GROMACS .gro file of C-alpha atoms in nm:
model
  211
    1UNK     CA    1   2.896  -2.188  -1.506
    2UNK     CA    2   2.586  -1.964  -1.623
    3UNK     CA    3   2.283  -2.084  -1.536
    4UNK     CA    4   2.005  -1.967  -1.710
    5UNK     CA    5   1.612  -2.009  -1.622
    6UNK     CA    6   1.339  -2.064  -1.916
    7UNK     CA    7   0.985  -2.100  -1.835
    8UNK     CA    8   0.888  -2.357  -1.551
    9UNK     CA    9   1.147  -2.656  -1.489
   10UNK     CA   10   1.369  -2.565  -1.733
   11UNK     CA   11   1.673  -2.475  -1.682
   12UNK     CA   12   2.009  -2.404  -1.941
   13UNK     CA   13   2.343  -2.457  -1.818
   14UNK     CA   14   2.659  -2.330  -1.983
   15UNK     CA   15   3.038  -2.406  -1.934
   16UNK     CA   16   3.341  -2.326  -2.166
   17UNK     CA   17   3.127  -2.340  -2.456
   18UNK     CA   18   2.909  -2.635  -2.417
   19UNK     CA   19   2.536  -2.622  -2.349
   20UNK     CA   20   2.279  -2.876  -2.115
   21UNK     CA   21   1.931  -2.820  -2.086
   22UNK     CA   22   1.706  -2.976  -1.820
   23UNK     CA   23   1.378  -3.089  -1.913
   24UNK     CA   24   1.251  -2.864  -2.186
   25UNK     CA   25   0.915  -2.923  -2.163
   26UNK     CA   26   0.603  -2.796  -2.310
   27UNK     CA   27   0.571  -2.529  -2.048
   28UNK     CA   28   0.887  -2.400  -2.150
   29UNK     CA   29   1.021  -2.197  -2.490
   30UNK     CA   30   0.945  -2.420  -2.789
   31UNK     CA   31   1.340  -2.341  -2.870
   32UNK     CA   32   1.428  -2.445  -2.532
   33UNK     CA   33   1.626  -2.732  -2.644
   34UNK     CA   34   1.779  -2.594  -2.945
   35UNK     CA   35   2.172  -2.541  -2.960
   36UNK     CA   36   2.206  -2.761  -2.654
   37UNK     CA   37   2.468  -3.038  -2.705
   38UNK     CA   38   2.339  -3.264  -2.439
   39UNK     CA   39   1.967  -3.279  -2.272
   40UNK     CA   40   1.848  -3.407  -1.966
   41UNK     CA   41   1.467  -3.546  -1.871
   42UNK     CA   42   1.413  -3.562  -1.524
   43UNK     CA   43   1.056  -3.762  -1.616
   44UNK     CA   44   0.788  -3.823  -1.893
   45UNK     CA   45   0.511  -3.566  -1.758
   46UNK     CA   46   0.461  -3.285  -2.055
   47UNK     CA   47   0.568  -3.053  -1.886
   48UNK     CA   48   0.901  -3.160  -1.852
   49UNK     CA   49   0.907  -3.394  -2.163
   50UNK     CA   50   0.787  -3.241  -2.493
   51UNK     CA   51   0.850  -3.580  -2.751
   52UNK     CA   52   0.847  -3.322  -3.076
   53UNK     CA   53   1.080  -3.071  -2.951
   54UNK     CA   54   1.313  -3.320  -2.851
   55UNK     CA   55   1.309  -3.438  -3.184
   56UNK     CA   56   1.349  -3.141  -3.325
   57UNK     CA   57   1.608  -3.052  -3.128
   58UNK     CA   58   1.831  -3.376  -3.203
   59UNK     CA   59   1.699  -3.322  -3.634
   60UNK     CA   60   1.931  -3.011  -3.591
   61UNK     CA   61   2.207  -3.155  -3.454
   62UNK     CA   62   2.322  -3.462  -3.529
   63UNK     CA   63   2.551  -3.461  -3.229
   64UNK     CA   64   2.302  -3.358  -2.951
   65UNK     CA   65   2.224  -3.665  -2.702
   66UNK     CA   66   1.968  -3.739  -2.445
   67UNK     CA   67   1.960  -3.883  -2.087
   68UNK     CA   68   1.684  -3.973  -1.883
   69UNK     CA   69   1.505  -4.271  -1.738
   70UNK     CA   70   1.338  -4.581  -1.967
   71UNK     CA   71   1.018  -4.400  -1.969
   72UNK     CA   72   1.120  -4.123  -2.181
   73UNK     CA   73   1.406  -4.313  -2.363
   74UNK     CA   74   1.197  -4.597  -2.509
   75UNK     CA   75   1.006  -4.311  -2.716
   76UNK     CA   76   1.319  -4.167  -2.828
   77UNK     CA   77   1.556  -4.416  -2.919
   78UNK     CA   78   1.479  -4.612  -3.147
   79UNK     CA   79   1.498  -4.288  -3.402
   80UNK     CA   80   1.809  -4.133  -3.299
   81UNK     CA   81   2.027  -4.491  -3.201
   82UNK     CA   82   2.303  -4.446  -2.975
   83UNK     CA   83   2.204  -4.094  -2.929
   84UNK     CA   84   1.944  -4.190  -2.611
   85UNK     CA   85   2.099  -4.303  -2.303
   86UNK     CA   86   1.904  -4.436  -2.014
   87UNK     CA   87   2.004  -4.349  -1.635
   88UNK     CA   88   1.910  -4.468  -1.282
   89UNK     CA   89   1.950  -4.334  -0.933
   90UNK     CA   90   2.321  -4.397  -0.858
   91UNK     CA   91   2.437  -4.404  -1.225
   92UNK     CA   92   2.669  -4.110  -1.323
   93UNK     CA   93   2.815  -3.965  -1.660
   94UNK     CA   94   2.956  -3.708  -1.852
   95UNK     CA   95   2.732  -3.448  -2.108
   96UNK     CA   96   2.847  -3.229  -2.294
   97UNK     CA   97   3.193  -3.187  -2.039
   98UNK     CA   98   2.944  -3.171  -1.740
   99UNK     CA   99   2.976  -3.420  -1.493
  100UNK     CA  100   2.623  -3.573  -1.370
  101UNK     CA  101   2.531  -3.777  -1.099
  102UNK     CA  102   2.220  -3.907  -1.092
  103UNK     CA  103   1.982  -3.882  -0.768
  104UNK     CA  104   1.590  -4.089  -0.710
  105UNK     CA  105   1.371  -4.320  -0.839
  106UNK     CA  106   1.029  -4.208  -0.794
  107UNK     CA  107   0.799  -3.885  -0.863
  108UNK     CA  108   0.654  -3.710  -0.575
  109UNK     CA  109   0.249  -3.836  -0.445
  110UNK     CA  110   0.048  -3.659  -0.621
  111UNK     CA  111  -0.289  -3.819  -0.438
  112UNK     CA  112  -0.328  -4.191  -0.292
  113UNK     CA  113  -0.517  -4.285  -0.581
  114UNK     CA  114  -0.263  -4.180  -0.854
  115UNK     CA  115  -0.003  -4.473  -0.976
  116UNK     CA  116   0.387  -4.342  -0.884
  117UNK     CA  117   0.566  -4.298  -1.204
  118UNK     CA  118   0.970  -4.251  -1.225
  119UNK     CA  119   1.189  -3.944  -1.163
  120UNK     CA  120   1.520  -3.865  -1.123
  121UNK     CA  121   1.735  -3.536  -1.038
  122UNK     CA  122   2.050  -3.430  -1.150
  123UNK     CA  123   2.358  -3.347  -0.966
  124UNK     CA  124   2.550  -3.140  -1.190
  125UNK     CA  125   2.955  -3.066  -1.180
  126UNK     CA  126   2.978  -3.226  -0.769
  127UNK     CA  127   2.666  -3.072  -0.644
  128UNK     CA  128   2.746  -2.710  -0.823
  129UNK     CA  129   2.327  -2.754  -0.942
  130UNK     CA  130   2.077  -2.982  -0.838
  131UNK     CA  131   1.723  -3.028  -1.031
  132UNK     CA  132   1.523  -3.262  -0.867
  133UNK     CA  133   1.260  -3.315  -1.159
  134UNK     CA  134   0.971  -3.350  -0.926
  135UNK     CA  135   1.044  -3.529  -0.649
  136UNK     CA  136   1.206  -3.382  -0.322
  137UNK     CA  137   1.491  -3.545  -0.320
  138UNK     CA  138   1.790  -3.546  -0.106
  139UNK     CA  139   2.148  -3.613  -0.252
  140UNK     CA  140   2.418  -3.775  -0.038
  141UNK     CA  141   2.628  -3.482  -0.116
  142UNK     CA  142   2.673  -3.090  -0.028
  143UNK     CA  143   2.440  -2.890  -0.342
  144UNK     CA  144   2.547  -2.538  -0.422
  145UNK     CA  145   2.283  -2.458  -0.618
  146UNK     CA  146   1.932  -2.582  -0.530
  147UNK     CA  147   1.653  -2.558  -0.838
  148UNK     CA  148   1.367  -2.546  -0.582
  149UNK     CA  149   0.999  -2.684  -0.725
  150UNK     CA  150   0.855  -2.423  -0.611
  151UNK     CA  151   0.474  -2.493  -0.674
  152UNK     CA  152   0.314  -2.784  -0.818
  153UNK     CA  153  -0.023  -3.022  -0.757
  154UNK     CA  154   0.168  -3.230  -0.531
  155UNK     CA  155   0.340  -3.021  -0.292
  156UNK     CA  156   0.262  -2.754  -0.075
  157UNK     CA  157   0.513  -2.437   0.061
  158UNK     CA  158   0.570  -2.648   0.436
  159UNK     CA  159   0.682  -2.886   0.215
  160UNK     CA  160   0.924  -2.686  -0.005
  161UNK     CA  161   1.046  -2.518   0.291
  162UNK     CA  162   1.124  -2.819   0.464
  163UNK     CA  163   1.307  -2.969   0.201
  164UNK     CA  164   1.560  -2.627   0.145
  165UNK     CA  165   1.603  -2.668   0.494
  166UNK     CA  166   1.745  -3.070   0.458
  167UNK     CA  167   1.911  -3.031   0.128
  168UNK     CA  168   2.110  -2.738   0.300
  169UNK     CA  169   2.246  -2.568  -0.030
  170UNK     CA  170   2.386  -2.206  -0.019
  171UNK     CA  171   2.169  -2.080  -0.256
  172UNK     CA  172   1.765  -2.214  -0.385
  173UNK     CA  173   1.636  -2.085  -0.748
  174UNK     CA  174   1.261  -2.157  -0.815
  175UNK     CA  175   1.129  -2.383  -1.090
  176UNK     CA  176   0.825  -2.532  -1.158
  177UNK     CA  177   0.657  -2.227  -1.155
  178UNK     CA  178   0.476  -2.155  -1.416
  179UNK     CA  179   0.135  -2.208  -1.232
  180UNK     CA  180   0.240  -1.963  -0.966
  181UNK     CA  181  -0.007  -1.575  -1.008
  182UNK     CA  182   0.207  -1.340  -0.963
  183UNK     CA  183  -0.003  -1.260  -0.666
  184UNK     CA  184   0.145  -1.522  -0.448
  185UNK     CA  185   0.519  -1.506  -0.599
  186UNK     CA  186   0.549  -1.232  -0.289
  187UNK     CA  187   0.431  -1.477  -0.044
  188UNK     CA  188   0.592  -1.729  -0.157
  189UNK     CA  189   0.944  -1.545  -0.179
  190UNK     CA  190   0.900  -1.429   0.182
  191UNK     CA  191   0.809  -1.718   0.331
  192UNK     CA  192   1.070  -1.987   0.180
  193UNK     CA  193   1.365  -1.647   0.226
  194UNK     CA  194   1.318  -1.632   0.587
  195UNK     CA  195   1.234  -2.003   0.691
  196UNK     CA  196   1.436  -2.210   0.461
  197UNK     CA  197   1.757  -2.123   0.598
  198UNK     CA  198   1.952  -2.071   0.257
  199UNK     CA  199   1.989  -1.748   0.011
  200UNK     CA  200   1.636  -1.821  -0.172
  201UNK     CA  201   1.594  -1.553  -0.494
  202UNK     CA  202   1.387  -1.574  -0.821
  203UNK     CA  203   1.491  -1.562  -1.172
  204UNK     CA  204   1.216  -1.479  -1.451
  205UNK     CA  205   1.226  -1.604  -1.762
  206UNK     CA  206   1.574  -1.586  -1.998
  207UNK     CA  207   1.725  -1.449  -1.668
  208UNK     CA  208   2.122  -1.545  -1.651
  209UNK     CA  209   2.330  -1.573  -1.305
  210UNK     CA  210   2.647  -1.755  -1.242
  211UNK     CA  211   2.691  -2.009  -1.030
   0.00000   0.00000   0.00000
């Protein structure tokens, strides 16, 4: 599988042809979406979920599809029917010849004061890669490939160490970086390599490795 990072929480996955992308949000390449045959939307924040190039991505293809959670699908489907497919935590399905299992139910506290809204990860191919969205969640099964939220309003690097340390995978990739200077990116690379207990490395933008 080639995994390769755009900007922030997207990611692009590709296996014997077929392409998934993982929450191409505005953050992210405009074209982010584009040529993927199946998309996944971890939640409805804008950074993750970007409503017109989702549409735009499913105008040019009439066989692209979408999963994610009611949130996102209720301001999808309705244009493109049977093309939007809502998931849950425990719910699992096939995309574009990837196998997903999906993993959560609720974004991570951003402050007390701020309503919870939904979130789910994806397990991809048995636990091959793992995007949480924005959550820090921890799947019931072994994850080879951790997409680590690196830095965000509602987490902090004890945090993100922490959770590489209980998800346990053999490798961590960051996302949900795009806010990070590249003044801390050395701190931050030191810091989760030698206390998170699993290979932890970096991939800049349109940056391919295989996984």
């Amino acid at each position: 599988m080639k995994l390769t990072k755009k900007s922030h929480a997207c990611v692009r996955l590709e296996k014997d042809g077929r392409v998934l992308v993982l929450d191409p949000g505005g953050f992210s390449e405009e074209d982010a979406a584009v040529g993927a045959q199946a998309i996944l939307i971890t939640h409805e924040h804008p950074d993750h979920f970007d409503e017109d190039r989702l549409r735009a991505a499913l105008d040019a293809d009439p066989a692209a599809e979408i999963w994610t959670l009611k949130s996102v699908a209720d301001q999808l489907a309705a244009a493109f029917p049977g093309r939007v497919h809502t998931v849950g935590h425990g719910d699992t399905f096939t995309a574009a010849g990837f196998d997903v299992q999906v993993h959560g139910e609720l974004h991570a506290v951003i402050h007390p004061d701020i309503p919870r809204i939904t979130n789910v990860g994806y397990l991809i191919d048995g636990g091959r890669v793992f995007h949480p969205g924005d959550a820090l969640t921890v799947p019931d099964h072994p994850v080879e490939t951790l997409m680590l939220p690196v830095m965000a309003p509602w987490n902090k690097i004890s945090e993100v160490i922490d959770y590489v340390r209980e998800v346990k995978p053999q490798r961590a990739y960051d996302i949900h970086d795009a806010l990070l200077t590249d003044l801390a990116r050395p701190i931050y690379d030191r810091q989760i390599g030698a206390l998170g207990g699993a290979d932890h490395q970096r991939l800049a933008p349109g940056a391919s490795a295989d996984v």
